[in-house]
Tab-separated table of C-alpha atoms in Angstrom:
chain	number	residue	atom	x	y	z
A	1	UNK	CA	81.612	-4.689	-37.442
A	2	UNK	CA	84.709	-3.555	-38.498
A	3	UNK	CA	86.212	-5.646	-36.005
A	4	UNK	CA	85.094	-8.718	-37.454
A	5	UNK	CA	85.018	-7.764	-41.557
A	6	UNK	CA	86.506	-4.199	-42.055
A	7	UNK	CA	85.705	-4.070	-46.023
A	8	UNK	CA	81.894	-5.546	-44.988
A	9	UNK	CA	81.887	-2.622	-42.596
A	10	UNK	CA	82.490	0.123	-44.549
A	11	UNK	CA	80.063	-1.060	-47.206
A	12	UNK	CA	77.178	-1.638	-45.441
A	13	UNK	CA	77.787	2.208	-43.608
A	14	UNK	CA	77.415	3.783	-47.299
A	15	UNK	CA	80.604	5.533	-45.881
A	16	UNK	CA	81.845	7.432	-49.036
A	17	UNK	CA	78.704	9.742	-48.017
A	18	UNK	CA	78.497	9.897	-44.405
A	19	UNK	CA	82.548	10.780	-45.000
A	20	UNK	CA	81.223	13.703	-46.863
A	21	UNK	CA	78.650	14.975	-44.579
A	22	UNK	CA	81.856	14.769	-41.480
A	23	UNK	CA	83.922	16.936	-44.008
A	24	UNK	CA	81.189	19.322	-44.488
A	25	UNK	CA	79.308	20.032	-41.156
A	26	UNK	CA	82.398	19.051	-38.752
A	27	UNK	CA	85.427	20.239	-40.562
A	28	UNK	CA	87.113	21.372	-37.484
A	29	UNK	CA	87.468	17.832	-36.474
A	30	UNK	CA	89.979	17.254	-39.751
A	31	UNK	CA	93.425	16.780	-39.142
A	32	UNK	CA	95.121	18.662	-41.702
A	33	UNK	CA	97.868	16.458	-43.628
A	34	UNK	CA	95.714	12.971	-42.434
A	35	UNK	CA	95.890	10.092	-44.852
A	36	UNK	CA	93.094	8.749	-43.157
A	37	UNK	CA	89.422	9.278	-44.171
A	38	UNK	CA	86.861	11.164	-41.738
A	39	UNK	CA	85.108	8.567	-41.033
A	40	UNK	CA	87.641	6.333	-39.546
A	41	UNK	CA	88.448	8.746	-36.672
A	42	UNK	CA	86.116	11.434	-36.186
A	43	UNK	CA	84.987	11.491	-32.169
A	44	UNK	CA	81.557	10.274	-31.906
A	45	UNK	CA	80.618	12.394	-29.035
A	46	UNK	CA	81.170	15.495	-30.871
A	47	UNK	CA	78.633	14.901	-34.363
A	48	UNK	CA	76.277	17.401	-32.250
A	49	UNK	CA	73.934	19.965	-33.866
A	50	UNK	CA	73.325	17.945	-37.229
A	51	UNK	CA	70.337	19.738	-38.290
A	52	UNK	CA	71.928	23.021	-37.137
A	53	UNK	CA	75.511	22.647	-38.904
A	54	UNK	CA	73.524	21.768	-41.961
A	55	UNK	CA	71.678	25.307	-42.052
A	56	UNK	CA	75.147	26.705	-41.591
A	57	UNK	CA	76.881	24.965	-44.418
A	58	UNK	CA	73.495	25.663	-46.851
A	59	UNK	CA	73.580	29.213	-46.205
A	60	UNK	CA	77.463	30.015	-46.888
A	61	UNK	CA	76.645	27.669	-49.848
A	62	UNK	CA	74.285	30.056	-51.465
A	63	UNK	CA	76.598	33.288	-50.326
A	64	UNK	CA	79.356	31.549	-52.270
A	65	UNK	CA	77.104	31.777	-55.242
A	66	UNK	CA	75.745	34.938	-54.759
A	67	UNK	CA	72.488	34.095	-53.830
A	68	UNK	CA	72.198	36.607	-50.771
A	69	UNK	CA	69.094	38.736	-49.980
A	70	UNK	CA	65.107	38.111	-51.365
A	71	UNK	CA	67.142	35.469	-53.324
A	72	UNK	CA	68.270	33.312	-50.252
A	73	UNK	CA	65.391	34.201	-48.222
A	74	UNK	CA	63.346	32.751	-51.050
A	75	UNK	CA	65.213	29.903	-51.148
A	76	UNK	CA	65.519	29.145	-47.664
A	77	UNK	CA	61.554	29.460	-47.442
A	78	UNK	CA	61.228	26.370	-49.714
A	79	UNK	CA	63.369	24.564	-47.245
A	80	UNK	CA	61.775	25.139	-44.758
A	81	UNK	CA	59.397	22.617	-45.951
A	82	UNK	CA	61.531	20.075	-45.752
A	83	UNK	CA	60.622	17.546	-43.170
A	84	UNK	CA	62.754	16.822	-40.545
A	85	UNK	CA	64.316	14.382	-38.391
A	86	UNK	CA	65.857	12.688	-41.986
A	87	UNK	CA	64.710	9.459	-41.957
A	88	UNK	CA	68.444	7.453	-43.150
A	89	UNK	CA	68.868	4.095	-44.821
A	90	UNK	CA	70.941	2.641	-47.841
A	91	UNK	CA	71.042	5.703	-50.405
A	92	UNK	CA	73.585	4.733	-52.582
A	93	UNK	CA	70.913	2.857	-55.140
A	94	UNK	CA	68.426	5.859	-55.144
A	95	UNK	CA	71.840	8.075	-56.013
A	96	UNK	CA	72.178	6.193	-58.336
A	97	UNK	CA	68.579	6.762	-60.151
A	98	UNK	CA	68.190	10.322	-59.741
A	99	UNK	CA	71.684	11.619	-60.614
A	100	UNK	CA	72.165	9.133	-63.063
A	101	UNK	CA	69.807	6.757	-64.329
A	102	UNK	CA	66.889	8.840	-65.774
A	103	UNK	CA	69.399	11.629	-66.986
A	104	UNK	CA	70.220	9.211	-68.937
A	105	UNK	CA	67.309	7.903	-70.273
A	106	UNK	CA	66.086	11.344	-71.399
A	107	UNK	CA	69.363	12.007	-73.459
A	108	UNK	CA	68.888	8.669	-75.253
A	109	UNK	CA	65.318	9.540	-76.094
A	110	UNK	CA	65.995	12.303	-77.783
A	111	UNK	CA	68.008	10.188	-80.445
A	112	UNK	CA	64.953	8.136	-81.151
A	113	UNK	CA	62.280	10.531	-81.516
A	114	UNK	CA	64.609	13.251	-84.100
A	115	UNK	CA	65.130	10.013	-86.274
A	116	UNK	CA	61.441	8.714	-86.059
A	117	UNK	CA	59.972	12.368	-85.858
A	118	UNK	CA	62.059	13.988	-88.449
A	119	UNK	CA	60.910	12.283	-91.697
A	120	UNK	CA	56.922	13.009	-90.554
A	121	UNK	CA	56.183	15.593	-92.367
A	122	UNK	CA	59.856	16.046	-94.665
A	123	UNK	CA	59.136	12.347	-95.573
A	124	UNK	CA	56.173	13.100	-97.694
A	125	UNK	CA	58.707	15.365	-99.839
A	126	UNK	CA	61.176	12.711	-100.063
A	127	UNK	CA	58.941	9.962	-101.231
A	128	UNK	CA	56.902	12.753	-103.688
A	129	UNK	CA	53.615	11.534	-102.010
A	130	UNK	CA	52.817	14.994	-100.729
A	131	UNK	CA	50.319	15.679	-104.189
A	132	UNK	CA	48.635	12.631	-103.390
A	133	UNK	CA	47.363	13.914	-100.027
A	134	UNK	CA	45.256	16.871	-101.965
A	135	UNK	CA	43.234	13.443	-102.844
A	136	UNK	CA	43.015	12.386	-99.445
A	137	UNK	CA	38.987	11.955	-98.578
A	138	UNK	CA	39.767	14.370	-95.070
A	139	UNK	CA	42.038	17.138	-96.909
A	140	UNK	CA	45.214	18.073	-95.790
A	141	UNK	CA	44.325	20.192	-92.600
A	142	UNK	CA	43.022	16.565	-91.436
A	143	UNK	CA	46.338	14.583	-92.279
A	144	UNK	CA	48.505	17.390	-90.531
A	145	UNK	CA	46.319	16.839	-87.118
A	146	UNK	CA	46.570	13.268	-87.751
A	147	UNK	CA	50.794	13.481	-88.030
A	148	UNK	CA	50.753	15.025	-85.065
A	149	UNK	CA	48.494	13.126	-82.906
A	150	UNK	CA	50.651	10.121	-84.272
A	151	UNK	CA	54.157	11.778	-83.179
A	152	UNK	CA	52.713	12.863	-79.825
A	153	UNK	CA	51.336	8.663	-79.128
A	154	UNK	CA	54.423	7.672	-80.318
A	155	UNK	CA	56.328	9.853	-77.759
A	156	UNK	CA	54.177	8.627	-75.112
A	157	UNK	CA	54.701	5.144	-76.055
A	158	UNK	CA	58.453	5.353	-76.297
A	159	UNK	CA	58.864	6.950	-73.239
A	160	UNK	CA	56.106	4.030	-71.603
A	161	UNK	CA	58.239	1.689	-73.174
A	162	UNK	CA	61.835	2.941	-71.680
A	163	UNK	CA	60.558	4.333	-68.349
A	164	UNK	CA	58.510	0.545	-67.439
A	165	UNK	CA	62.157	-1.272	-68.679
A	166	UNK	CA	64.303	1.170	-66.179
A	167	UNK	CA	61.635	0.590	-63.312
A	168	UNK	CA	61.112	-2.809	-63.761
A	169	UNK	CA	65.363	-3.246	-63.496
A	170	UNK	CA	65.226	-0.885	-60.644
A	171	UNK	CA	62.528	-2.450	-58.485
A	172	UNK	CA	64.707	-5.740	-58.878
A	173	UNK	CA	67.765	-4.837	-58.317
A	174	UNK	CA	67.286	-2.072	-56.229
A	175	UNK	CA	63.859	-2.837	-54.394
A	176	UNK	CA	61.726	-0.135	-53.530
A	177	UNK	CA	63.715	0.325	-49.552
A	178	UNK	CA	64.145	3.626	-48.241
A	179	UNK	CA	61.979	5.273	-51.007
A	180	UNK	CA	60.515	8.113	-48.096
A	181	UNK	CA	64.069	8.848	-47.239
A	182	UNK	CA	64.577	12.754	-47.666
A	183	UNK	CA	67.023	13.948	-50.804
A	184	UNK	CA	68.822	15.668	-48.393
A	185	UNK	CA	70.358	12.252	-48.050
A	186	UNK	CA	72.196	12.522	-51.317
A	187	UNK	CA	73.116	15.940	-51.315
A	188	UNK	CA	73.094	18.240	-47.842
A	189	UNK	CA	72.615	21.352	-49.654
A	190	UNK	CA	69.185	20.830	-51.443
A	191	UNK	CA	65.655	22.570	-50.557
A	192	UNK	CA	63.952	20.165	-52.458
A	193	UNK	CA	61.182	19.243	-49.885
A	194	UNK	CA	60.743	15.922	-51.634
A	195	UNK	CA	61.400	12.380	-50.415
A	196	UNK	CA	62.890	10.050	-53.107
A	197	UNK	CA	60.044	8.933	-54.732
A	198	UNK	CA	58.374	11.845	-55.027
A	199	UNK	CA	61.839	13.090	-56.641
A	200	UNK	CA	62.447	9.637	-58.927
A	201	UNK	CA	58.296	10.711	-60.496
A	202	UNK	CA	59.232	14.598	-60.938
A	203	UNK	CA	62.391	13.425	-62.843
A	204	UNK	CA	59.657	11.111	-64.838
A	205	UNK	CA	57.694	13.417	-65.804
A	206	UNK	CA	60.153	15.792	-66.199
A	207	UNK	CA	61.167	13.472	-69.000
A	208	UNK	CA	57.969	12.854	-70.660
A	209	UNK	CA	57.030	16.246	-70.867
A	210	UNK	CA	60.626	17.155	-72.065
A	211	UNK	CA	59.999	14.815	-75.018
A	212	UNK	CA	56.672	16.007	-75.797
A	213	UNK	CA	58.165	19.376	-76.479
A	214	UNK	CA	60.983	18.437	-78.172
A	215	UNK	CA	58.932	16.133	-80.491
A	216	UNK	CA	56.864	19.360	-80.990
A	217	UNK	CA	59.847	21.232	-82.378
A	218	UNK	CA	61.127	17.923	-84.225
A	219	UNK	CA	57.674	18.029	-86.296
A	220	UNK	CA	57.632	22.009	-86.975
A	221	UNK	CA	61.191	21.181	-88.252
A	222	UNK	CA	59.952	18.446	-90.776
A	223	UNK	CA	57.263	20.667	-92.253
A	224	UNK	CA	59.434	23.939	-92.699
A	225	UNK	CA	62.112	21.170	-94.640
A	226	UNK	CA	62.036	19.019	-97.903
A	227	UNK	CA	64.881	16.906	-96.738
A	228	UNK	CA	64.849	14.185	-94.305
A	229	UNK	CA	68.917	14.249	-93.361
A	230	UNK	CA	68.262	18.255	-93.307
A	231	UNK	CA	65.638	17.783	-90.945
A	232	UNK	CA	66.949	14.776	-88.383
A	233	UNK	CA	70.450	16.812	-88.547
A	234	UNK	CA	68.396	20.299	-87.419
A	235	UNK	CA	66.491	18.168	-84.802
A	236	UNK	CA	69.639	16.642	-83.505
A	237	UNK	CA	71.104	19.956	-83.367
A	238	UNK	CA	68.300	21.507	-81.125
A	239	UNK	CA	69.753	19.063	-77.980
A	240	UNK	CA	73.351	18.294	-78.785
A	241	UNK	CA	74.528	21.767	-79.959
A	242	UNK	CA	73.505	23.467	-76.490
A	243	UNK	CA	75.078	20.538	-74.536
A	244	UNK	CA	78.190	20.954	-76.857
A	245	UNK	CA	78.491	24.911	-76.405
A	246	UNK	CA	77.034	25.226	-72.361
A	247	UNK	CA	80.365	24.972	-70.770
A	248	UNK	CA	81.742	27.962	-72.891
A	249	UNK	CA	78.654	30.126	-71.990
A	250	UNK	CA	77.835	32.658	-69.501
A	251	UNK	CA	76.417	31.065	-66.235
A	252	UNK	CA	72.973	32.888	-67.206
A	253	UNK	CA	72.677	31.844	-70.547
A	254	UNK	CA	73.350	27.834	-69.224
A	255	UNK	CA	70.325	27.882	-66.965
A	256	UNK	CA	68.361	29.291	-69.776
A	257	UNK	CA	69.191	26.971	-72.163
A	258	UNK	CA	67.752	24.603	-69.917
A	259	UNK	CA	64.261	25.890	-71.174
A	260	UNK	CA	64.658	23.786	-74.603
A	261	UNK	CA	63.126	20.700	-74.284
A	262	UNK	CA	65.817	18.116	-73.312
A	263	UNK	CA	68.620	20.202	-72.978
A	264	UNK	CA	68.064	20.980	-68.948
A	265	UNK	CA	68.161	17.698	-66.804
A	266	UNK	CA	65.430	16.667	-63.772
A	267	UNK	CA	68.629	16.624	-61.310
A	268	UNK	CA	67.925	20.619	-61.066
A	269	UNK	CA	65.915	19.707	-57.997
A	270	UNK	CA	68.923	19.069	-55.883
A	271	UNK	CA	70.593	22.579	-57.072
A	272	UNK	CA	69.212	25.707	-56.434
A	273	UNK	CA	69.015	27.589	-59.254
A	274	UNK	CA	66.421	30.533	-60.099
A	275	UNK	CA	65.179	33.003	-62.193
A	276	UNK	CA	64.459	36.003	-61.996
A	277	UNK	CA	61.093	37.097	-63.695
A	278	UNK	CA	58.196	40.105	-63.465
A	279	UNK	CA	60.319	40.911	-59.859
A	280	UNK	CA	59.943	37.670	-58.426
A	281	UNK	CA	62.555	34.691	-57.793
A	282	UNK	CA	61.057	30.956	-59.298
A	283	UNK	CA	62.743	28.066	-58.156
A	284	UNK	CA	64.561	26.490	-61.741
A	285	UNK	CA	62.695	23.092	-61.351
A	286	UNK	CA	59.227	24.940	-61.054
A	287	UNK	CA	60.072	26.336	-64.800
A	288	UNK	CA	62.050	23.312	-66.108
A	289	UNK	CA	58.822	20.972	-66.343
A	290	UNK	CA	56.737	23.609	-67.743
A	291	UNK	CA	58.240	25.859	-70.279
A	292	UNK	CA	59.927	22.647	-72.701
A	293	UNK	CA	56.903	21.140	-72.896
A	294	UNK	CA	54.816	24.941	-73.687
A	295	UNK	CA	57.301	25.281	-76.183
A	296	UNK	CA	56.746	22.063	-77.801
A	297	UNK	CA	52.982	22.447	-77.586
A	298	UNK	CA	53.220	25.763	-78.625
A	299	UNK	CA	55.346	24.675	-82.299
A	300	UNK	CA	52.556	22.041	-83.068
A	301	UNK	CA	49.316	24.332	-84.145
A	302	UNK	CA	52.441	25.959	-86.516
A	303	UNK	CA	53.336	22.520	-87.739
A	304	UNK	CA	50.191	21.709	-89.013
A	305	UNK	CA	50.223	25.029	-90.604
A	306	UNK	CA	53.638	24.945	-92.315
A	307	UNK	CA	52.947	21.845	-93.915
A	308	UNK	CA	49.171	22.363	-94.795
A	309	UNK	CA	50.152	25.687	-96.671
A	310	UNK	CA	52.901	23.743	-98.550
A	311	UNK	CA	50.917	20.863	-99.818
A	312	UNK	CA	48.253	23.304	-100.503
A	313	UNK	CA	50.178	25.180	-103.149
């Protein structure tokens, strides 16, 4: 092919990755002070051992990060599971969606839901309606469910809304090839034992239950405040002031501030990342989809509370 259409060539070989899996599993095949890339001269014949080479590089990866003893064996037991021989296609579209895309998605959300959220309960201060609700046929235990059954369906329908826009653009642009291709694809190093759709609906619902815990904290914020701008700027706060401050923090305090809703990212399943709790090593992605959205179901009974006490007296 290159023969015939060199640029063509290298395009349809996805060869900015394959050039990075030469560099990592073959690097003794480099010539130091080359201008040229990998790719373009790398011997064939000797690409032997792939699966074997890629065990190598995974476990100096996790002894470069200190991950050594019941930590790697731990995390070597979950790759295990990963099913082998990789299955290869085009990859550079499905990069594109889980690194990128639905990152994305979930930061913008957040924007909407403090601004929508945030006046819920605070808005009844700010429009001096919250009297009025002691007249309310129901009471105002009733109302305060009621808020918070409407913030929760209008979660879920945002995120409905945004998620069926960025599948319906991905699914034409991108088609649906090469969705039972292994992650592994995009990045060597991961133990995710998950093809890439099973990967593009964990970073989904990563996502939705990342905003239903952060619009759990959003509405406990707008009945502890009287002030709408108090409470979107304390909402806002909750996601953009741990992004702001995470690169001057300790490595251990970064993965943990991945437990607020929002703040950690569905991309966790191609790093490997852990805790350490009760003894035991957990996987980060195993917590990451649980604990935001505990959190934020955990604020809501409190919610109702707050407000309920306030419009009482």
């Amino acid at each position: 092919m290159e023969s015939v259409d060199a640029k063509r060539a290298w395009d349809l070989t996805d060869w900015v990755i394959i050039n990075g899996w030469l560099g990592d599993l073959w690097p003794e095949l480099h010539e130091t002070g080359s201008y040229q890339v990998d790719i373009s001269y790398f011997d064939p014949k000797k690409l032997t051992d792939f699966y074997g080479r890629r065990q190598q590089v995974l476990e100096k990866y996790l002894e470069n990060n200190n991950q050594t003893g019941a930590e790697k064996a731990y995390l070597l037991q979950i790759d295990e599971k990963v099913i082998k021989p990789f299955h290869y296609g085009w990859i550079r579209g499905w990069q594109t969606v889980l690194s990128f895309m639905i990152d994305t998605s979930a930061e913008s959300m957040a924007l909407f839901l403090a601004i929508v959220l945030s006046a819920l309960f605070a808005g009844e201060w700010h429009d001096n309606t919250s009297s009025f609700v002691l007249t309310t046929k129901n009471g105002w235990r009733t109302v305060a469910l009621a808020k918070v059954l409407t913030g929760l369906a209008f979660t879920v329908e945002l995120f409905a809304m945004i998620a069926a826009c960025d599948i319906a653009l991905q699914l034409f642009f991108l088609g649906t090839t090469g969705w039972d291709m292994p992650v592994q694809l995009i990045k060597l190093t991961a133990i995710a034992p998950m093809n890439m759709l099973q990967a593009e609906i964990y970073e989904w619902a990563f996502t939705l239950l990342g905003m239903i815990g952060f619009a759990g904290i959003v509405m406990l914020i707008s009945s502890a405040v009287k002030s709408n701008v108090l409470a979107l700027i304390l909402s806002l706060a909750v996601v953009y002031v741990p992004t702001a401050v995470d690169p001057y923090l300790p490595f251990g305090l970064q993965k943990a501030l991945g437990f607020i809703p929002l703040v950690g990212s569905g991309t966790d399943i191609f790093r490997t990342y852990t805790f350490h709790i009760f003894g035991n090593y957990v996987w980060s992605p195993y917590l990451l989809i649980t604990v935001p959205v505990l959190i934020g179901v955990g604020c809501m009974p409190f919610a109702v509370r707050k407000w309920s006490r306030r419009v009482k007296v």
